[in-house]
Coordinates of N, CA and C in Angstrom, one line a residue:
X1 N -9.7 -12.5 -32.9 CA -9.1 -11.5 -32.0 C -9.5 -11.9 -30.5
X2 N -10.7 -12.0 -30.1 CA -11.1 -12.4 -28.8 C -11.0 -11.4 -27.7
X3 N -11.5 -11.7 -26.6 CA -11.4 -10.9 -25.4 C -10.2 -11.3 -24.5
X4 N -9.3 -10.4 -24.2 CA -8.1 -10.8 -23.4 C -8.3 -10.3 -22.0
X5 N -9.4 -10.5 -21.4 CA -9.7 -10.1 -20.0 C -9.2 -11.1 -19.0
X6 N -8.5 -10.6 -18.0 CA -8.2 -11.4 -16.8 C -9.3 -11.3 -15.9
X7 N -9.3 -12.2 -14.9 CA -10.4 -12.2 -13.9 C -10.1 -11.0 -12.9
X8 N -10.2 -9.8 -13.4 CA -9.8 -8.6 -12.7 C -10.4 -8.5 -11.3
X9 N -11.6 -8.8 -11.1 CA -12.2 -8.6 -9.9 C -11.9 -9.6 -8.8
X10 N -11.1 -10.6 -9.1 CA -10.7 -11.6 -8.2 C -9.2 -11.8 -8.1
X11 N -8.6 -11.0 -7.3 CA -7.1 -11.1 -7.2 C -6.7 -12.5 -6.6
X12 N -5.5 -12.9 -6.9 CA -5.0 -14.2 -6.4 C -4.8 -14.2 -4.9
X13 N -4.5 -13.1 -4.3 CA -4.4 -13.1 -2.8 C -5.4 -12.1 -2.3
X14 N -6.5 -12.6 -1.7 CA -7.5 -11.8 -1.3 C -7.1 -10.9 -0.1
X15 N -6.4 -11.4 0.9 CA -6.1 -10.6 2.1 C -4.6 -10.4 2.3
X16 N -3.8 -10.8 1.3 CA -2.4 -10.7 1.5 C -1.7 -9.7 0.6
X17 N -0.8 -8.9 1.1 CA -0.1 -8.0 0.3 C 1.4 -8.3 0.6
X18 N 2.2 -8.5 -0.5 CA 3.6 -8.8 -0.4 C 4.4 -7.7 -0.8
X19 N 5.5 -7.5 -0.2 CA 6.5 -6.5 -0.6 C 7.6 -7.2 -1.3
X20 N 7.7 -7.0 -2.6 CA 8.7 -7.6 -3.4 C 9.4 -6.6 -4.3
X21 N 10.6 -7.0 -4.7 CA 11.3 -6.1 -5.6 C 10.7 -6.2 -7.0
X22 N 10.5 -5.1 -7.7 CA 9.9 -5.1 -9.0 C 10.9 -5.5 -10.0
X23 N 10.5 -6.5 -10.8 CA 11.4 -7.1 -11.8 C 10.6 -7.0 -13.2
X24 N 11.4 -6.8 -14.2 CA 10.8 -6.9 -15.6 C 11.6 -7.8 -16.4
X25 N 10.9 -8.5 -17.2 CA 11.6 -9.5 -18.1 C 11.9 -8.9 -19.4
X26 N 13.2 -8.9 -19.8 CA 13.6 -8.5 -21.1 C 13.6 -9.7 -22.1
X27 N 12.5 -9.8 -22.9 CA 12.3 -11.0 -23.7 C 13.4 -11.2 -24.7
X28 N 13.9 -10.1 -25.3 CA 14.9 -10.2 -26.3 C 16.2 -10.7 -25.8
X29 N 16.6 -10.3 -24.6 CA 17.9 -10.7 -24.0 C 17.7 -11.8 -22.9
X30 N 16.4 -12.2 -22.7 CA 16.1 -13.3 -21.8 C 16.7 -13.1 -20.4
X31 N 16.4 -11.9 -19.9 CA 16.9 -11.6 -18.5 C 15.9 -10.7 -17.8
X32 N 16.0 -10.7 -16.5 CA 15.2 -9.8 -15.7 C 15.9 -8.4 -15.5
X33 N 15.2 -7.4 -15.5 CA 15.7 -6.1 -15.2 C 15.2 -5.7 -13.8
X34 N 16.1 -5.4 -12.9 CA 15.7 -5.1 -11.6 C 15.6 -3.6 -11.4
X35 N 14.4 -3.2 -11.0 CA 14.2 -1.7 -10.8 C 14.6 -1.3 -9.5
X36 N 15.0 -0.1 -9.3 CA 15.4 0.4 -8.0 C 14.2 0.9 -7.2
X37 N 13.3 0.0 -7.0 CA 12.1 0.4 -6.2 C 11.5 -0.9 -5.6
X38 N 10.8 -0.7 -4.5 CA 10.0 -1.8 -3.9 C 8.6 -1.2 -3.7
X39 N 7.6 -2.0 -3.9 CA 6.3 -1.5 -3.7 C 5.4 -2.7 -3.3
X40 N 4.3 -2.3 -2.7 CA 3.3 -3.3 -2.3 C 2.4 -3.6 -3.5
X41 N 2.2 -4.9 -3.7 CA 1.4 -5.3 -4.8 C 0.7 -6.6 -4.5
X42 N -0.3 -6.9 -5.2 CA -1.2 -8.0 -4.9 C -1.3 -8.9 -6.2
X43 N -2.2 -8.5 -7.1 CA -2.4 -9.2 -8.3 C -1.1 -9.3 -9.1
X44 N -0.4 -8.2 -9.3 CA 0.8 -8.2 -10.1 C 1.8 -9.2 -9.6
X45 N 2.0 -9.3 -8.3 CA 2.9 -10.3 -7.7 C 2.6 -11.7 -8.1
X46 N 1.4 -12.1 -8.0 CA 1.0 -13.4 -8.4 C 1.2 -13.6 -9.9
X47 N 0.8 -12.6 -10.7 CA 1.0 -12.8 -12.1 C 2.5 -12.9 -12.5
X48 N 3.4 -12.2 -11.8 CA 4.8 -12.3 -12.0 C 5.3 -13.7 -11.7
X49 N 4.9 -14.3 -10.7 CA 5.2 -15.7 -10.4 C 4.8 -16.6 -11.4
X50 N 3.5 -16.5 -11.8 CA 3.0 -17.4 -12.9 C 3.7 -17.2 -14.2
X51 N 4.0 -16.0 -14.5 CA 4.7 -15.7 -15.8 C 6.1 -16.3 -15.8
X52 N 6.8 -16.2 -14.7 CA 8.2 -16.8 -14.6 C 8.1 -18.3 -14.6
X53 N 7.2 -18.9 -13.9 CA 7.0 -20.3 -13.9 C 6.7 -20.8 -15.3
X54 N 5.8 -20.1 -16.0 CA 5.5 -20.4 -17.4 C 6.7 -20.3 -18.3
X55 N 7.5 -19.3 -18.1 CA 8.7 -19.2 -18.9 C 9.7 -20.4 -18.7
X56 N 9.8 -20.7 -17.4 CA 10.6 -21.9 -17.1 C 10.1 -23.1 -17.8
X57 N 8.8 -23.3 -17.7 CA 8.1 -24.4 -18.3 C 8.4 -24.5 -19.9
X58 N 8.2 -23.3 -20.5 CA 8.4 -23.3 -22.0 C 9.9 -23.6 -22.3
X59 N 10.8 -23.3 -21.4 CA 12.2 -23.7 -21.7 C 12.5 -25.1 -21.3
X60 N 11.5 -25.8 -20.9 CA 11.7 -27.2 -20.4 C 12.7 -27.3 -19.2
X61 N 12.7 -26.3 -18.4 CA 13.6 -26.3 -17.3 C 12.9 -27.1 -16.1
X62 N 13.7 -27.9 -15.5 CA 13.3 -28.5 -14.2 C 13.7 -27.6 -13.1
X63 N 12.7 -27.0 -12.4 CA 13.0 -26.0 -11.4 C 12.2 -26.2 -10.2
X64 N 12.6 -25.6 -9.1 CA 12.0 -25.6 -7.8 C 11.9 -24.2 -7.3
X65 N 11.3 -24.0 -6.1 CA 11.1 -22.7 -5.5 C 12.4 -21.9 -5.4
X66 N 13.5 -22.6 -5.0 CA 14.8 -22.0 -4.9 C 15.2 -21.3 -6.2
X67 N 14.9 -21.9 -7.3 CA 15.3 -21.3 -8.6 C 14.5 -20.1 -8.9
X68 N 13.2 -20.0 -8.4 CA 12.4 -18.8 -8.6 C 13.0 -17.7 -7.7
X69 N 13.3 -18.1 -6.5 CA 13.9 -17.1 -5.6 C 15.2 -16.5 -6.1
X70 N 16.0 -17.3 -6.7 CA 17.3 -16.9 -7.3 C 17.0 -16.0 -8.5
X71 N 16.1 -16.4 -9.3 CA 15.8 -15.6 -10.6 C 15.2 -14.2 -10.2
X72 N 14.3 -14.2 -9.2 CA 13.6 -13.0 -8.9 C 14.4 -12.2 -7.8
X73 N 15.5 -12.7 -7.3 CA 16.3 -12.1 -6.3 C 15.5 -11.7 -5.0
X74 N 14.7 -12.7 -4.5 CA 13.9 -12.6 -3.3 C 14.2 -13.8 -2.4
X75 N 13.7 -13.8 -1.2 CA 14.0 -14.9 -0.3 C 13.2 -16.1 -0.7
X76 N 13.8 -17.2 -0.3 CA 13.1 -18.5 -0.5 C 11.8 -18.6 0.2
X77 N 11.8 -18.0 1.5 CA 10.6 -18.0 2.3 C 9.5 -17.3 1.6
X78 N 9.8 -16.1 1.0 CA 8.8 -15.3 0.3 C 8.2 -16.1 -0.9
X79 N 9.1 -16.8 -1.6 CA 8.6 -17.6 -2.7 C 7.7 -18.7 -2.2
X80 N 8.1 -19.4 -1.2 CA 7.3 -20.5 -0.7 C 6.0 -20.1 -0.2
X81 N 5.9 -19.0 0.4 CA 4.6 -18.4 0.9 C 3.7 -18.1 -0.3
X82 N 4.3 -17.4 -1.3 CA 3.5 -17.1 -2.5 C 3.0 -18.3 -3.3
X83 N 3.9 -19.3 -3.4 CA 3.6 -20.6 -4.1 C 2.5 -21.3 -3.4
X84 N 2.5 -21.3 -2.1 CA 1.5 -21.9 -1.3 C 0.1 -21.3 -1.5
X85 N 0.1 -20.0 -1.5 CA -1.1 -19.2 -1.8 C -1.6 -19.5 -3.2
X86 N -0.7 -19.5 -4.2 CA -1.1 -19.7 -5.6 C -1.7 -21.2 -5.7
X87 N -1.1 -22.1 -5.0 CA -1.6 -23.5 -5.0 C -3.0 -23.6 -4.4
X88 N -3.2 -22.9 -3.3 CA -4.5 -22.9 -2.7 C -5.6 -22.3 -3.6
X89 N -5.2 -21.4 -4.4 CA -6.1 -20.7 -5.3 C -6.3 -21.5 -6.6
X90 N -5.5 -22.6 -6.8 CA -5.7 -23.5 -7.9 C -4.9 -23.1 -9.2
X91 N -3.9 -22.2 -9.0 CA -3.1 -21.8 -10.1 C -1.9 -22.7 -10.4
X92 N -1.5 -23.5 -9.4 CA -0.4 -24.4 -9.6 C -0.4 -25.5 -8.6
X93 N 0.4 -26.5 -8.9 CA 0.6 -27.6 -8.0 C 2.0 -27.4 -7.3
X94 N 2.0 -27.4 -6.0 CA 3.2 -27.1 -5.3 C 3.4 -27.9 -4.0
X95 N 4.5 -28.5 -3.8 CA 4.9 -29.2 -2.6 C 6.3 -28.8 -2.4
X96 N 6.7 -28.5 -1.1 CA 8.0 -28.2 -0.8 C 9.0 -29.2 -1.4
X97 N 10.1 -28.6 -2.0 CA 11.2 -29.4 -2.5 C 10.8 -30.3 -3.7
X98 N 9.6 -30.0 -4.3 CA 9.2 -30.8 -5.5 C 9.1 -29.9 -6.7
X99 N 8.9 -30.5 -7.8 CA 8.7 -29.7 -9.1 C 7.4 -29.0 -9.0
X100 N 7.4 -27.8 -9.5 CA 6.2 -26.9 -9.6 C 5.6 -27.1 -10.9
X101 N 4.3 -27.2 -10.9 CA 3.5 -27.3 -12.2 C 2.3 -26.4 -12.2
X102 N 2.2 -25.7 -13.3 CA 1.0 -24.8 -13.5 C -0.2 -25.6 -13.8
X103 N -1.3 -25.2 -13.3 CA -2.6 -25.8 -13.7 C -3.1 -25.1 -14.9
X104 N -4.2 -25.6 -15.5 CA -4.7 -24.9 -16.7 C -5.1 -23.5 -16.4
X105 N -5.6 -23.3 -15.2 CA -6.0 -21.9 -14.7 C -4.7 -21.1 -14.7
X106 N -3.6 -21.6 -14.1 CA -2.4 -20.9 -14.0 C -1.8 -20.6 -15.4
X107 N -1.8 -21.6 -16.3 CA -1.3 -21.4 -17.6 C -2.1 -20.3 -18.3
X108 N -3.4 -20.3 -18.2 CA -4.2 -19.3 -18.8 C -3.8 -17.8 -18.4
X109 N -3.6 -17.6 -17.1 CA -3.2 -16.3 -16.6 C -1.8 -16.0 -17.1
X110 N -0.9 -16.9 -17.0 CA 0.5 -16.7 -17.4 C 0.5 -16.3 -18.9
X111 N -0.2 -17.0 -19.7 CA -0.2 -16.7 -21.2 C -0.8 -15.3 -21.4
X112 N -1.8 -14.9 -20.6 CA -2.4 -13.6 -20.8 C -1.4 -12.5 -20.4
X113 N -0.7 -12.7 -19.3 CA 0.3 -11.7 -18.9 C 1.4 -11.6 -19.9
X114 N 1.9 -12.7 -20.4 CA 3.0 -12.8 -21.4 C 2.5 -12.0 -22.7
X115 N 1.3 -12.3 -23.1 CA 0.7 -11.6 -24.3 C 0.7 -10.1 -24.0
X116 N 0.2 -9.7 -22.9 CA 0.2 -8.2 -22.5 C 1.6 -7.6 -22.6
X117 N 2.5 -8.3 -22.0 CA 3.9 -7.9 -21.9 C 4.4 -7.7 -23.3
X118 N 4.2 -8.6 -24.2 CA 4.8 -8.6 -25.5 C 4.2 -7.5 -26.3
X119 N 2.8 -7.3 -26.3 CA 2.1 -6.3 -27.0 C 2.5 -4.9 -26.5
X120 N 2.5 -4.7 -25.2 CA 2.9 -3.4 -24.6 C 4.3 -3.0 -24.9
X121 N 5.2 -4.0 -24.9 CA 6.6 -3.7 -25.2 C 6.7 -3.2 -26.7
X122 N 6.0 -3.9 -27.6 CA 6.0 -3.5 -29.0 C 5.4 -2.1 -29.1
X123 N 4.3 -1.8 -28.4 CA 3.7 -0.5 -28.5 C 4.6 0.6 -28.1
X124 N 5.3 0.4 -26.9 CA 6.2 1.5 -26.4 C 7.4 1.6 -27.3
X125 N 7.9 0.5 -27.8 CA 9.1 0.6 -28.7 C 8.8 1.1 -30.1
X126 N 7.8 0.5 -30.7 CA 7.5 0.8 -32.1 C 6.7 2.1 -32.3
X127 N 5.8 2.4 -31.4 CA 4.9 3.5 -31.6 C 5.4 4.8 -30.9
X128 N 6.0 4.6 -29.7 CA 6.4 5.7 -28.9 C 7.9 5.9 -29.0
X129 N 8.6 5.0 -29.7 CA 10.1 5.1 -29.9 C 10.8 5.2 -28.6
X130 N 10.4 4.4 -27.6 CA 11.1 4.3 -26.4 C 12.3 3.3 -26.5
X131 N 13.3 3.4 -25.7 CA 14.3 2.4 -25.7 C 13.8 1.1 -25.3
X132 N 14.6 0.0 -25.6 CA 14.2 -1.3 -25.2 C 13.9 -1.4 -23.7
X133 N 14.9 -0.9 -22.9 CA 14.7 -1.0 -21.4 C 13.5 -0.2 -20.9
X134 N 13.3 1.0 -21.4 CA 12.2 1.8 -21.0 C 10.9 1.2 -21.4
X135 N 10.9 0.6 -22.6 CA 9.7 -0.2 -23.1 C 9.3 -1.3 -22.1
X136 N 10.4 -2.1 -21.8 CA 10.2 -3.2 -20.9 C 9.7 -2.8 -19.5
X137 N 10.3 -1.7 -19.0 CA 9.9 -1.3 -17.6 C 8.4 -0.8 -17.6
X138 N 8.0 0.0 -18.6 CA 6.7 0.4 -18.7 C 5.7 -0.7 -18.9
X139 N 6.0 -1.7 -19.8 CA 5.2 -2.8 -20.0 C 5.0 -3.6 -18.7
X140 N 6.0 -3.8 -18.0 CA 5.9 -4.5 -16.7 C 5.0 -3.8 -15.7
X141 N 5.1 -2.5 -15.7 CA 4.2 -1.8 -14.8 C 2.8 -1.8 -15.2
X142 N 2.5 -1.7 -16.5 CA 1.2 -1.5 -16.9 C 0.4 -2.9 -17.2
X143 N 1.2 -3.9 -17.5 CA 0.5 -5.2 -17.9 C -0.4 -5.7 -16.8
X144 N -0.2 -5.3 -15.6 CA -1.1 -5.8 -14.5 C -2.3 -5.0 -14.2
X145 N -2.3 -3.8 -14.7 CA -3.4 -2.9 -14.4 C -4.2 -2.3 -15.6
X146 N -3.8 -2.6 -16.8 CA -4.5 -2.1 -17.9 C -5.8 -2.7 -18.1
X147 N -6.8 -1.9 -18.5 CA -8.2 -2.4 -18.6 C -8.2 -3.3 -19.9
X148 N -9.2 -4.2 -19.9 CA -9.3 -5.1 -21.1 C -9.6 -4.3 -22.4
X149 N -10.4 -3.2 -22.3 CA -10.7 -2.5 -23.5 C -9.5 -1.7 -24.0
X150 N -8.7 -1.1 -23.1 CA -7.5 -0.4 -23.5 C -6.5 -1.3 -24.1
X151 N -6.3 -2.5 -23.5 CA -5.4 -3.5 -24.0 C -5.8 -3.9 -25.4
X152 N -7.1 -4.2 -25.6 CA -7.6 -4.6 -26.9 C -7.3 -3.6 -28.0
X153 N -7.5 -2.3 -27.6 CA -7.2 -1.3 -28.6 C -5.7 -1.2 -29.0
X154 N -4.9 -1.3 -27.9 CA -3.4 -1.2 -28.2 C -3.0 -2.4 -29.0
X155 N -3.5 -3.6 -28.6 CA -3.2 -4.8 -29.4 C -3.6 -4.7 -30.8
X156 N -4.8 -4.2 -31.1 CA -5.2 -4.0 -32.5 C -4.3 -3.0 -33.2
X157 N -3.9 -2.0 -32.6 CA -3.0 -1.0 -33.2 C -1.6 -1.6 -33.5
X158 N -1.1 -2.4 -32.6 CA 0.2 -3.1 -32.8 C 0.1 -4.1 -33.9
X159 N -1.0 -4.8 -33.9 CA -1.1 -5.8 -35.0 C -1.4 -5.2 -36.4
X160 N -1.8 -4.0 -36.4 CA -2.0 -3.3 -37.7 C -0.8 -2.9 -38.4
X161 N 0.4 -3.0 -37.7 CA 1.6 -2.6 -38.3 C 2.0 -3.5 -39.5

């Protein structure tokens, strides 16, 4: 089973807060759901970038920052700024106009977020009987802030099905 704890006390952007549109990934239909809200976020923003880059990597997609901007429906400049910060923190390798590659540290965080997303979606859909879309929206909101112990308990409950 193991401990699924992220490095909660050390956000990816220590002094930076980005305003981005909130997006959720619908795994079943392989698409992002755009929510009608914007909000300030720190750790969740960096995790969203890492998760998307990891998804691109799993699909063997050759991609650049412009592809991330297009997929997340945000400006290329915002993506470049975030990628630069993630690179400085050791989560990925990034140079302008070149292929982006996650480091082991970045892969670890991305896998963790993807696991949380998957488990939480299952929990909301299978245990609370929420719609697919509502399950995805709630999972995307909670995956970044859930405590390790709460996630571990939900994960065990979902796996017991």
